[in-house]
Each structure stands twice: as C-alpha cells, then as structure tokens.
Amino acid sequence: MDFEGFRVVIGGVVYRRRIRAGLSQRQLADRLGLERSYLSLLEAGKRMPGVEIVFRLASAFKVSPNTLFGEIERNWRKEEEENASAVRREEPLNPTGKASGDPEPSVVRPL
C-alpha cells in the first residue's frame, strides 16, 4: 500500500471512531483544537496526522494511543492482504490500492 492508501486507512479509523462516539465533525474538531475542515480532510484520507494529533484523537475517543495505533495497523494490514489477493488474481488496482472488482467500503466519506 502506498502513502495515500495509508492516509485513507487512518481517515477511515477516525471516521468510524467519531461516528461510534456520536460526535459531529465540529464537535470532535473543537475537542481536538482543530479546524473542522482539517478533520474533514483527515477523514477523507487527504491529510496525514502528526503524532500529537493521534494522541489528541486517542484522548478524545477515550482510548490509549496504543489502542488507536493498533486499530490503524490492523486496518492497514487488512488492506495490504486484500491488495495482495487482488494482485494474485491479476486484477488491476485502483489509485487507493483496491482491486477494480472489489466492493466499495461501507464507510461514506463526508463531502
């Protein structure tokens, strides 16, 4: 997986955690001391958070940074395995690393 794919994985984890916490982007951004637009770009996989932001996210979600990093790693490995499987089937990958025949993820990204 490339750097863009890794950003998408992080964004998906942040998005799912935010939804499970029942928070709007505005509410989470306020808790983190960030602009809502930055959080939107982060969830969309367009920005890579620094370590400080990851620690703030963990605090906002009431988990340890280790737990959050672990969730990111598990999701990243899952994407890597799906991509490897697609390569073995010789399917072309799209820019996010998904095989063209793979179903779209169930996560709806904000505009």
GROMACS .gro file of N, CA, C and O in nm:
model
  444
    1MET      N    1   0.086  -0.118   0.000
    1MET     CA    2   0.000   0.000   0.000
    1MET      C    3   0.089   0.122   0.000
    1MET      O    4   0.192   0.125   0.064
    2ASP      N    5   0.046   0.221  -0.069
    2ASP     CA    6   0.124   0.343  -0.077
    2ASP      C    7   0.083   0.440   0.034
    2ASP      O    8  -0.005   0.411   0.115
    3PHE      N    9   0.149   0.552   0.035
    3PHE     CA   10   0.126   0.655   0.136
    3PHE      C   11  -0.019   0.702   0.134
    3PHE      O   12  -0.082   0.719   0.239
    4GLU      N   13  -0.075   0.722   0.014
    4GLU     CA   14  -0.215   0.766   0.002
    4GLU      C   15  -0.309   0.663   0.065
    4GLU      O   16  -0.402   0.698   0.137
    5GLY      N   17  -0.283   0.537   0.038
    5GLY     CA   18  -0.366   0.432   0.095
    5GLY      C   19  -0.360   0.430   0.247
    5GLY      O   20  -0.460   0.406   0.314
    6PHE      N   21  -0.242   0.457   0.302
    6PHE     CA   22  -0.227   0.461   0.447
    6PHE      C   23  -0.307   0.577   0.506
    6PHE      O   24  -0.371   0.561   0.610
    7ARG      N   25  -0.304   0.692   0.439
    7ARG     CA   26  -0.385   0.806   0.485
    7ARG      C   27  -0.533   0.771   0.486
    7ARG      O   28  -0.607   0.809   0.577
    8VAL      N   29  -0.578   0.699   0.383
    8VAL     CA   30  -0.719   0.659   0.374
    8VAL      C   31  -0.755   0.566   0.490
    8VAL      O   32  -0.863   0.579   0.549
    9VAL      N   33  -0.665   0.475   0.524
    9VAL     CA   34  -0.690   0.384   0.637
    9VAL      C   35  -0.704   0.464   0.766
    9VAL      O   36  -0.797   0.443   0.844
   10ILE      N   37  -0.613   0.557   0.790
   10ILE     CA   38  -0.621   0.640   0.910
   10ILE      C   39  -0.751   0.719   0.912
   10ILE      O   40  -0.821   0.724   1.013
   11GLY      N   41  -0.785   0.779   0.799
   11GLY     CA   42  -0.910   0.855   0.791
   11GLY      C   43  -1.032   0.771   0.821
   11GLY      O   44  -1.124   0.816   0.890
   12GLY      N   45  -1.032   0.647   0.772
   12GLY     CA   46  -1.145   0.558   0.799
   12GLY      C   47  -1.157   0.523   0.946
   12GLY      O   48  -1.268   0.519   1.000
   13VAL      N   49  -1.045   0.502   1.011
   13VAL     CA   50  -1.046   0.472   1.155
   13VAL      C   51  -1.100   0.592   1.232
   13VAL      O   52  -1.185   0.577   1.321
   14VAL      N   53  -1.054   0.711   1.199
   14VAL     CA   54  -1.101   0.832   1.267
   14VAL      C   55  -1.251   0.851   1.244
   14VAL      O   56  -1.326   0.877   1.338
   15TYR      N   57  -1.294   0.833   1.120
   15TYR     CA   58  -1.436   0.849   1.086
   15TYR      C   59  -1.522   0.751   1.167
   15TYR      O   60  -1.620   0.791   1.230
   16ARG      N   61  -1.485   0.623   1.165
   16ARG     CA   62  -1.565   0.523   1.236
   16ARG      C   63  -1.567   0.549   1.386
   16ARG      O   64  -1.671   0.536   1.451
   17ARG      N   65  -1.453   0.586   1.443
   17ARG     CA   66  -1.448   0.617   1.587
   17ARG      C   67  -1.536   0.737   1.620
   17ARG      O   68  -1.604   0.739   1.722
   18ARG      N   69  -1.532   0.839   1.534
   18ARG     CA   70  -1.613   0.959   1.559
   18ARG      C   71  -1.762   0.926   1.555
   18ARG      O   72  -1.839   0.968   1.644
   19ILE      N   73  -1.803   0.847   1.457
   19ILE     CA   74  -1.944   0.809   1.445
   19ILE      C   75  -1.987   0.726   1.567
   19ILE      O   76  -2.092   0.749   1.625
   20ARG      N   77  -1.902   0.630   1.606
   20ARG     CA   78  -1.934   0.547   1.725
   20ARG      C   79  -1.946   0.632   1.851
   20ARG      O   80  -2.023   0.600   1.942
   21ALA      N   81  -1.867   0.740   1.857
   21ALA     CA   82  -1.871   0.829   1.974
   21ALA      C   83  -1.991   0.924   1.968
   21ALA      O   84  -2.017   0.996   2.063
   22GLY      N   85  -2.062   0.924   1.855
   22GLY     CA   86  -2.179   1.011   1.842
   22GLY      C   87  -2.143   1.158   1.828
   22GLY      O   88  -2.220   1.244   1.870
   23LEU      N   89  -2.028   1.185   1.769
   23LEU     CA   90  -1.981   1.323   1.755
   23LEU      C   91  -1.991   1.371   1.611
   23LEU      O   92  -1.966   1.294   1.518
   24SER      N   93  -2.023   1.497   1.596
   24SER     CA   94  -2.016   1.560   1.464
   24SER      C   95  -1.870   1.598   1.438
   24SER      O   96  -1.788   1.599   1.530
   25GLN      N   97  -1.840   1.630   1.314
   25GLN     CA   98  -1.704   1.677   1.284
   25GLN      C   99  -1.673   1.803   1.366
   25GLN      O  100  -1.563   1.818   1.417
   26ARG      N  101  -1.768   1.892   1.376
   26ARG     CA  102  -1.748   2.016   1.451
   26ARG      C  103  -1.716   1.985   1.597
   26ARG      O  104  -1.624   2.042   1.655
   27GLN      N  105  -1.793   1.895   1.658
   27GLN     CA  106  -1.771   1.862   1.799
   27GLN      C  107  -1.632   1.802   1.822
   27GLN      O  108  -1.562   1.841   1.915
   28LEU      N  109  -1.594   1.707   1.735
   28LEU     CA  110  -1.462   1.645   1.751
   28LEU      C  111  -1.352   1.746   1.725
   28LEU      O  112  -1.254   1.753   1.799
   29ALA      N  113  -1.368   1.826   1.622
   29ALA     CA  114  -1.266   1.927   1.590
   29ALA      C  115  -1.248   2.023   1.708
   29ALA      O  116  -1.134   2.058   1.744
   30ASP      N  117  -1.357   2.064   1.769
   30ASP     CA  118  -1.348   2.153   1.886
   30ASP      C  119  -1.274   2.085   2.001
   30ASP      O  120  -1.191   2.148   2.066
   31ARG      N  121  -1.302   1.958   2.024
   31ARG     CA  122  -1.232   1.885   2.131
   31ARG      C  123  -1.082   1.874   2.103
   31ARG      O  124  -1.002   1.869   2.196
   32LEU      N  125  -1.048   1.863   1.975
   32LEU     CA  126  -0.909   1.847   1.936
   32LEU      C  127  -0.835   1.979   1.921
   32LEU      O  128  -0.713   1.981   1.908
   33GLY      N  129  -0.910   2.089   1.917
   33GLY     CA  130  -0.848   2.219   1.893
   33GLY      C  131  -0.806   2.234   1.748
   33GLY      O  132  -0.705   2.299   1.717
   34LEU      N  133  -0.884   2.175   1.657
   34LEU     CA  134  -0.854   2.178   1.514
   34LEU      C  135  -0.968   2.245   1.437
   34LEU      O  136  -1.080   2.255   1.488
   35GLU      N  137  -0.940   2.284   1.316
   35GLU     CA  138  -1.045   2.333   1.226
   35GLU      C  139  -1.127   2.213   1.178
   35GLU      O  140  -1.072   2.106   1.153
   36ARG      N  141  -1.257   2.233   1.162
   36ARG     CA  142  -1.342   2.126   1.110
   36ARG      C  143  -1.298   2.083   0.971
   36ARG      O  144  -1.300   1.966   0.935
   37SER      N  145  -1.252   2.178   0.891
   37SER     CA  146  -1.209   2.146   0.754
   37SER      C  147  -1.088   2.052   0.755
   37SER      O  148  -1.077   1.962   0.670
   38TYR      N  149  -0.997   2.070   0.852
   38TYR     CA  150  -0.882   1.979   0.862
   38TYR      C  151  -0.930   1.839   0.896
   38TYR      O  152  -0.883   1.740   0.838
   39LEU      N  153  -1.024   1.827   0.990
   39LEU     CA  154  -1.076   1.696   1.029
   39LEU      C  155  -1.145   1.630   0.910
   39LEU      O  156  -1.130   1.511   0.887
   40SER      N  157  -1.219   1.707   0.833
   40SER     CA  158  -1.284   1.654   0.714
   40SER      C  159  -1.182   1.597   0.616
   40SER      O  160  -1.198   1.486   0.563
   41LEU      N  161  -1.074   1.671   0.592
   41LEU     CA  162  -0.968   1.624   0.503
   41LEU      C  163  -0.898   1.501   0.561
   41LEU      O  164  -0.861   1.410   0.487
   42LEU      N  165  -0.880   1.498   0.691
   42LEU     CA  166  -0.819   1.383   0.757
   42LEU      C  167  -0.905   1.259   0.736
   42LEU      O  168  -0.855   1.154   0.695
   43GLU      N  169  -1.035   1.270   0.760
   43GLU     CA  170  -1.125   1.157   0.742
   43GLU      C  171  -1.132   1.111   0.597
   43GLU      O  172  -1.153   0.993   0.570
   44ALA      N  173  -1.115   1.203   0.505
   44ALA     CA  174  -1.120   1.170   0.362
   44ALA      C  175  -0.988   1.113   0.311
   44ALA      O  176  -0.977   1.076   0.195
   45GLY      N  177  -0.888   1.104   0.398
   45GLY     CA  178  -0.759   1.050   0.357
   45GLY      C  179  -0.673   1.147   0.282
   45GLY      O  180  -0.579   1.108   0.212
   46LYS      N  181  -0.702   1.276   0.296
   46LYS     CA  182  -0.626   1.379   0.226
   46LYS      C  183  -0.518   1.442   0.312
   46LYS      O  184  -0.436   1.519   0.262
   47ARG      N  185  -0.517   1.414   0.441
   47ARG     CA  186  -0.416   1.467   0.532
   47ARG      C  187  -0.363   1.354   0.620
   47ARG      O  188  -0.435   1.261   0.655
   48MET      N  189  -0.236   1.367   0.657
   48MET     CA  190  -0.172   1.270   0.746
   48MET      C  191  -0.152   1.338   0.881
   48MET      O  192  -0.083   1.440   0.889
   49PRO      N  193  -0.214   1.284   0.987
   49PRO     CA  194  -0.198   1.348   1.117
   49PRO      C  195  -0.059   1.324   1.174
   49PRO      O  196  -0.001   1.218   1.155
   50GLY      N  197  -0.009   1.421   1.245
   50GLY     CA  198   0.115   1.404   1.318
   50GLY      C  199   0.090   1.325   1.445
   50GLY      O  200  -0.025   1.300   1.483
   51VAL      N  201   0.195   1.288   1.511
   51VAL     CA  202   0.185   1.208   1.633
   51VAL      C  203   0.103   1.282   1.739
   51VAL      O  204   0.020   1.222   1.807
   52GLU      N  205   0.122   1.413   1.751
   52GLU     CA  206   0.047   1.489   1.851
   52GLU      C  207  -0.103   1.480   1.826
   52GLU      O  208  -0.182   1.462   1.920
   53ILE      N  209  -0.145   1.489   1.700
   53ILE     CA  210  -0.287   1.479   1.666
   53ILE      C  211  -0.339   1.340   1.697
   53ILE      O  212  -0.451   1.324   1.747
   54VAL      N  213  -0.260   1.237   1.669
   54VAL     CA  214  -0.302   1.100   1.701
   54VAL      C  215  -0.323   1.085   1.852
   54VAL      O  216  -0.420   1.025   1.897
   55PHE      N  217  -0.236   1.145   1.931
   55PHE     CA  218  -0.252   1.140   2.077
   55PHE      C  219  -0.377   1.216   2.120
   55PHE      O  220  -0.450   1.171   2.210
   56ARG      N  221  -0.404   1.330   2.057
   56ARG     CA  222  -0.527   1.404   2.089
   56ARG      C  223  -0.651   1.322   2.051
   56ARG      O  224  -0.751   1.323   2.123
   57LEU      N  225  -0.644   1.257   1.934
   57LEU     CA  226  -0.756   1.173   1.891
   57LEU      C  227  -0.781   1.061   1.991
   57LEU      O  228  -0.896   1.036   2.029
   58ALA      N  229  -0.676   0.996   2.034
   58ALA     CA  230  -0.691   0.888   2.132
   58ALA      C  231  -0.758   0.939   2.259
   58ALA      O  232  -0.849   0.876   2.312
   59SER      N  233  -0.715   1.054   2.304
   59SER     CA  234  -0.774   1.113   2.424
   59SER      C  235  -0.922   1.144   2.403
   59SER      O  236  -1.005   1.115   2.489
   60ALA      N  237  -0.954   1.203   2.288
   60ALA     CA  238  -1.094   1.238   2.259
   60ALA      C  239  -1.182   1.113   2.250
   60ALA      O  240  -1.299   1.117   2.288
   61PHE      N  241  -1.126   1.003   2.201
   61PHE     CA  242  -1.202   0.879   2.189
   61PHE      C  243  -1.193   0.793   2.315
   61PHE      O  244  -1.247   0.682   2.320
   62LYS      N  245  -1.121   0.844   2.416
   62LYS     CA  246  -1.108   0.776   2.545
   62LYS      C  247  -1.046   0.637   2.531
   62LYS      O  248  -1.091   0.539   2.590
   63VAL      N  249  -0.942   0.630   2.447
   63VAL     CA  250  -0.863   0.508   2.433
   63VAL      C  251  -0.717   0.546   2.444
   63VAL      O  252  -0.681   0.663   2.435
   64SER      N  253  -0.632   0.447   2.463
   64SER     CA  254  -0.489   0.476   2.468
   64SER      C  255  -0.438   0.499   2.325
   64SER      O  256  -0.497   0.447   2.229
   65PRO      N  257  -0.331   0.576   2.311
   65PRO     CA  258  -0.270   0.589   2.177
   65PRO      C  259  -0.233   0.453   2.120
   65PRO      O  260  -0.248   0.430   2.000
   66ASN      N  261  -0.191   0.361   2.206
   66ASN     CA  262  -0.156   0.227   2.160
   66ASN      C  263  -0.276   0.157   2.097
   66ASN      O  264  -0.264   0.089   1.995
   67THR      N  265  -0.393   0.173   2.158
   67THR     CA  266  -0.515   0.113   2.103
   67THR      C  267  -0.547   0.172   1.966
   67THR      O  268  -0.580   0.100   1.872
   68LEU      N  269  -0.535   0.304   1.955
   68LEU     CA  270  -0.564   0.369   1.827
   68LEU      C  271  -0.463   0.328   1.721
   68LEU      O  272  -0.501   0.293   1.608
   69PHE      N  273  -0.334   0.327   1.756
   69PHE     CA  274  -0.232   0.281   1.661
   69PHE      C  275  -0.257   0.136   1.621
   69PHE      O  276  -0.239   0.098   1.505
   70GLY      N  277  -0.298   0.053   1.716
   70GLY     CA  278  -0.327  -0.087   1.687
   70GLY      C  279  -0.441  -0.103   1.589
   70GLY      O  280  -0.436  -0.186   1.498
   71GLU      N  281  -0.546  -0.024   1.606
   71GLU     CA  282  -0.660  -0.028   1.513
   71GLU      C  283  -0.617   0.015   1.374
   71GLU      O  284  -0.656  -0.045   1.274
   72ILE      N  285  -0.536   0.120   1.367
   72ILE     CA  286  -0.484   0.165   1.238
   72ILE      C  287  -0.401   0.054   1.173
   72ILE      O  288  -0.417   0.024   1.054
   73GLU      N  289  -0.314  -0.008   1.251
   73GLU     CA  290  -0.229  -0.114   1.197
   73GLU      C  291  -0.312  -0.232   1.148
   73GLU      O  292  -0.286  -0.286   1.039
   74ARG      N  293  -0.413  -0.274   1.225
   74ARG     CA  294  -0.498  -0.387   1.182
   74ARG      C  295  -0.569  -0.356   1.051
   74ARG      O  296  -0.575  -0.441   0.962
   75ASN      N  297  -0.621  -0.235   1.039
   75ASN     CA  298  -0.689  -0.196   0.916
   75ASN      C  299  -0.593  -0.187   0.799
   75ASN      O  300  -0.626  -0.224   0.687
   76TRP      N  301  -0.472  -0.139   0.825
   76TRP     CA  302  -0.371  -0.129   0.721
   76TRP      C  303  -0.332  -0.269   0.672
   76TRP      O  304  -0.323  -0.294   0.552
   77ARG      N  305  -0.310  -0.360   0.765
   77ARG     CA  306  -0.275  -0.498   0.728
   77ARG      C  307  -0.387  -0.564   0.647
   77ARG      O  308  -0.361  -0.638   0.552
   78LYS      N  309  -0.510  -0.537   0.686
   78LYS     CA  310  -0.625  -0.593   0.612
   78LYS      C  311  -0.624  -0.541   0.468
   78LYS      O  312  -0.644  -0.618   0.374
   79GLU      N  313  -0.599  -0.412   0.451
   79GLU     CA  314  -0.591  -0.354   0.316
   79GLU      C  315  -0.476  -0.418   0.238
   79GLU      O  316  -0.491  -0.447   0.119
   80GLU      N  317  -0.363  -0.436   0.304
   80GLU     CA  318  -0.247  -0.497   0.239
   80GLU      C  319  -0.281  -0.639   0.191
   80GLU      O  320  -0.245  -0.677   0.080
   81GLU      N  321  -0.349  -0.716   0.275
   81GLU     CA  322  -0.386  -0.852   0.238
   81GLU      C  323  -0.484  -0.852   0.121
   81GLU      O  324  -0.472  -0.935   0.030
   82GLU      N  325  -0.580  -0.760   0.122
   82GLU     CA  326  -0.675  -0.751   0.011
   82GLU      C  327  -0.604  -0.714  -0.119
   82GLU      O  328  -0.636  -0.767  -0.224
   83ASN      N  329  -0.508  -0.623  -0.110
   83ASN     CA  330  -0.433  -0.584  -0.229
   83ASN      C  331  -0.348  -0.699  -0.281
   83ASN      O  332  -0.341  -0.722  -0.402
   84ALA      N  333  -0.285  -0.774  -0.191
   84ALA     CA  334  -0.204  -0.888  -0.231
   84ALA      C  335  -0.292  -0.994  -0.298
   84ALA      O  336  -0.252  -1.054  -0.398
   85SER      N  337  -0.410  -1.013  -0.245
   85SER     CA  338  -0.504  -1.109  -0.304
   85SER      C  339  -0.544  -1.065  -0.444
   85SER      O  340  -0.552  -1.146  -0.536
   86ALA      N  341  -0.567  -0.936  -0.462
   86ALA     CA  342  -0.604  -0.884  -0.594
   86ALA      C  343  -0.490  -0.901  -0.693
   86ALA      O  344  -0.512  -0.936  -0.810
   87VAL      N  345  -0.367  -0.882  -0.648
   87VAL     CA  346  -0.251  -0.900  -0.735
   87VAL      C  347  -0.239  -1.046  -0.776
   87VAL      O  348  -0.213  -1.077  -0.892
   88ARG      N  349  -0.262  -1.137  -0.681
   88ARG     CA  350  -0.257  -1.280  -0.715
   88ARG      C  351  -0.363  -1.316  -0.818
   88ARG      O  352  -0.343  -1.403  -0.901
   89ARG      N  353  -0.478  -1.247  -0.813
   89ARG     CA  354  -0.585  -1.270  -0.912
   89ARG      C  355  -0.558  -1.193  -1.040
   89ARG      O  356  -0.635  -1.200  -1.133
   90GLU      N  357  -0.450  -1.113  -1.039
   90GLU     CA  358  -0.409  -1.030  -1.153
   90GLU      C  359  -0.514  -0.928  -1.191
   90GLU      O  360  -0.536  -0.898  -1.308
   91GLU      N  361  -0.584  -0.874  -1.091
   91GLU     CA  362  -0.680  -0.767  -1.115
   91GLU      C  363  -0.608  -0.634  -1.104
   91GLU      O  364  -0.521  -0.617  -1.019
   92PRO      N  365  -0.645  -0.538  -1.189
   92PRO     CA  366  -0.584  -0.406  -1.177
   92PRO      C  367  -0.627  -0.339  -1.047
   92PRO      O  368  -0.740  -0.357  -1.001
   93LEU      N  369  -0.537  -0.264  -0.989
   93LEU     CA  370  -0.567  -0.189  -0.866
   93LEU      C  371  -0.604  -0.047  -0.902
   93LEU      O  372  -0.550   0.011  -0.995
   94ASN      N  373  -0.698   0.008  -0.827
   94ASN     CA  374  -0.730   0.149  -0.848
   94ASN      C  375  -0.634   0.233  -0.765
   94ASN      O  376  -0.552   0.180  -0.691
   95PRO      N  377  -0.641   0.367  -0.775
   95PRO     CA  378  -0.543   0.453  -0.705
   95PRO      C  379  -0.538   0.435  -0.555
   95PRO      O  380  -0.438   0.465  -0.493
   96THR      N  381  -0.645   0.387  -0.492
   96THR     CA  382  -0.640   0.368  -0.347
   96THR      C  383  -0.589   0.229  -0.311
   96THR      O  384  -0.583   0.193  -0.196
   97GLY      N  385  -0.553   0.150  -0.413
   97GLY     CA  386  -0.499   0.018  -0.388
   97GLY      C  387  -0.603  -0.092  -0.390
   97GLY      O  388  -0.572  -0.207  -0.368
   98LYS      N  389  -0.729  -0.059  -0.416
   98LYS     CA  390  -0.835  -0.159  -0.422
   98LYS      C  391  -0.839  -0.220  -0.562
   98LYS      O  392  -0.816  -0.153  -0.661
   99ALA      N  393  -0.870  -0.348  -0.570
   99ALA     CA  394  -0.890  -0.411  -0.699
   99ALA      C  395  -1.017  -0.356  -0.760
   99ALA      O  396  -1.113  -0.322  -0.690
  100SER      N  397  -1.020  -0.346  -0.891
  100SER     CA  398  -1.135  -0.285  -0.957
  100SER      C  399  -1.264  -0.361  -0.931
  100SER      O  400  -1.371  -0.304  -0.932
  101GLY      N  401  -1.257  -0.493  -0.905
  101GLY     CA  402  -1.377  -0.571  -0.879
  101GLY      C  403  -1.419  -0.574  -0.734
  101GLY      O  404  -1.524  -0.629  -0.702
  102ASP      N  405  -1.339  -0.517  -0.645
  102ASP     CA  406  -1.374  -0.518  -0.504
  102ASP      C  407  -1.491  -0.426  -0.476
  102ASP      O  408  -1.502  -0.319  -0.535
  103PRO      N  409  -1.579  -0.464  -0.383
  103PRO     CA  410  -1.689  -0.375  -0.348
  103PRO      C  411  -1.636  -0.250  -0.278
  103PRO      O  412  -1.531  -0.252  -0.216
  104GLU      N  413  -1.710  -0.145  -0.291
  104GLU     CA  414  -1.674  -0.021  -0.224
  104GLU      C  415  -1.689  -0.038  -0.074
  104GLU      O  416  -1.775  -0.113  -0.028
  105PRO      N  417  -1.607   0.031   0.005
  105PRO     CA  418  -1.621   0.020   0.151
  105PRO      C  419  -1.755   0.076   0.195
  105PRO      O  420  -1.814   0.160   0.126
  106SER      N  421  -1.802   0.028   0.309
  106SER     CA  422  -1.932   0.072   0.358
  106SER      C  423  -1.927   0.209   0.422
  106SER      O  424  -2.029   0.265   0.455
  107VAL      N  425  -1.808   0.264   0.439
  107VAL     CA  426  -1.794   0.395   0.502
  107VAL      C  427  -1.825   0.503   0.399
  107VAL      O  428  -1.771   0.503   0.290
  108VAL      N  429  -1.915   0.593   0.435
  108VAL     CA  430  -1.947   0.705   0.348
  108VAL      C  431  -1.861   0.822   0.391
  108VAL      O  432  -1.862   0.863   0.507
  109ARG      N  433  -1.785   0.873   0.300
  109ARG     CA  434  -1.696   0.985   0.330
  109ARG      C  435  -1.774   1.116   0.318
  109ARG      O  436  -1.852   1.135   0.227
  110PRO      N  437  -1.750   1.211   0.410
  110PRO     CA  438  -1.815   1.341   0.401
  110PRO      C  439  -1.763   1.417   0.281
  110PRO      O  440  -1.652   1.394   0.234
  111LEU      N  441  -1.846   1.508   0.232
  111LEU     CA  442  -1.804   1.590   0.117
  111LEU      C  443  -1.701   1.691   0.155
  111LEU      O  444  -1.688   1.739   0.258
   0.00000   0.00000   0.00000
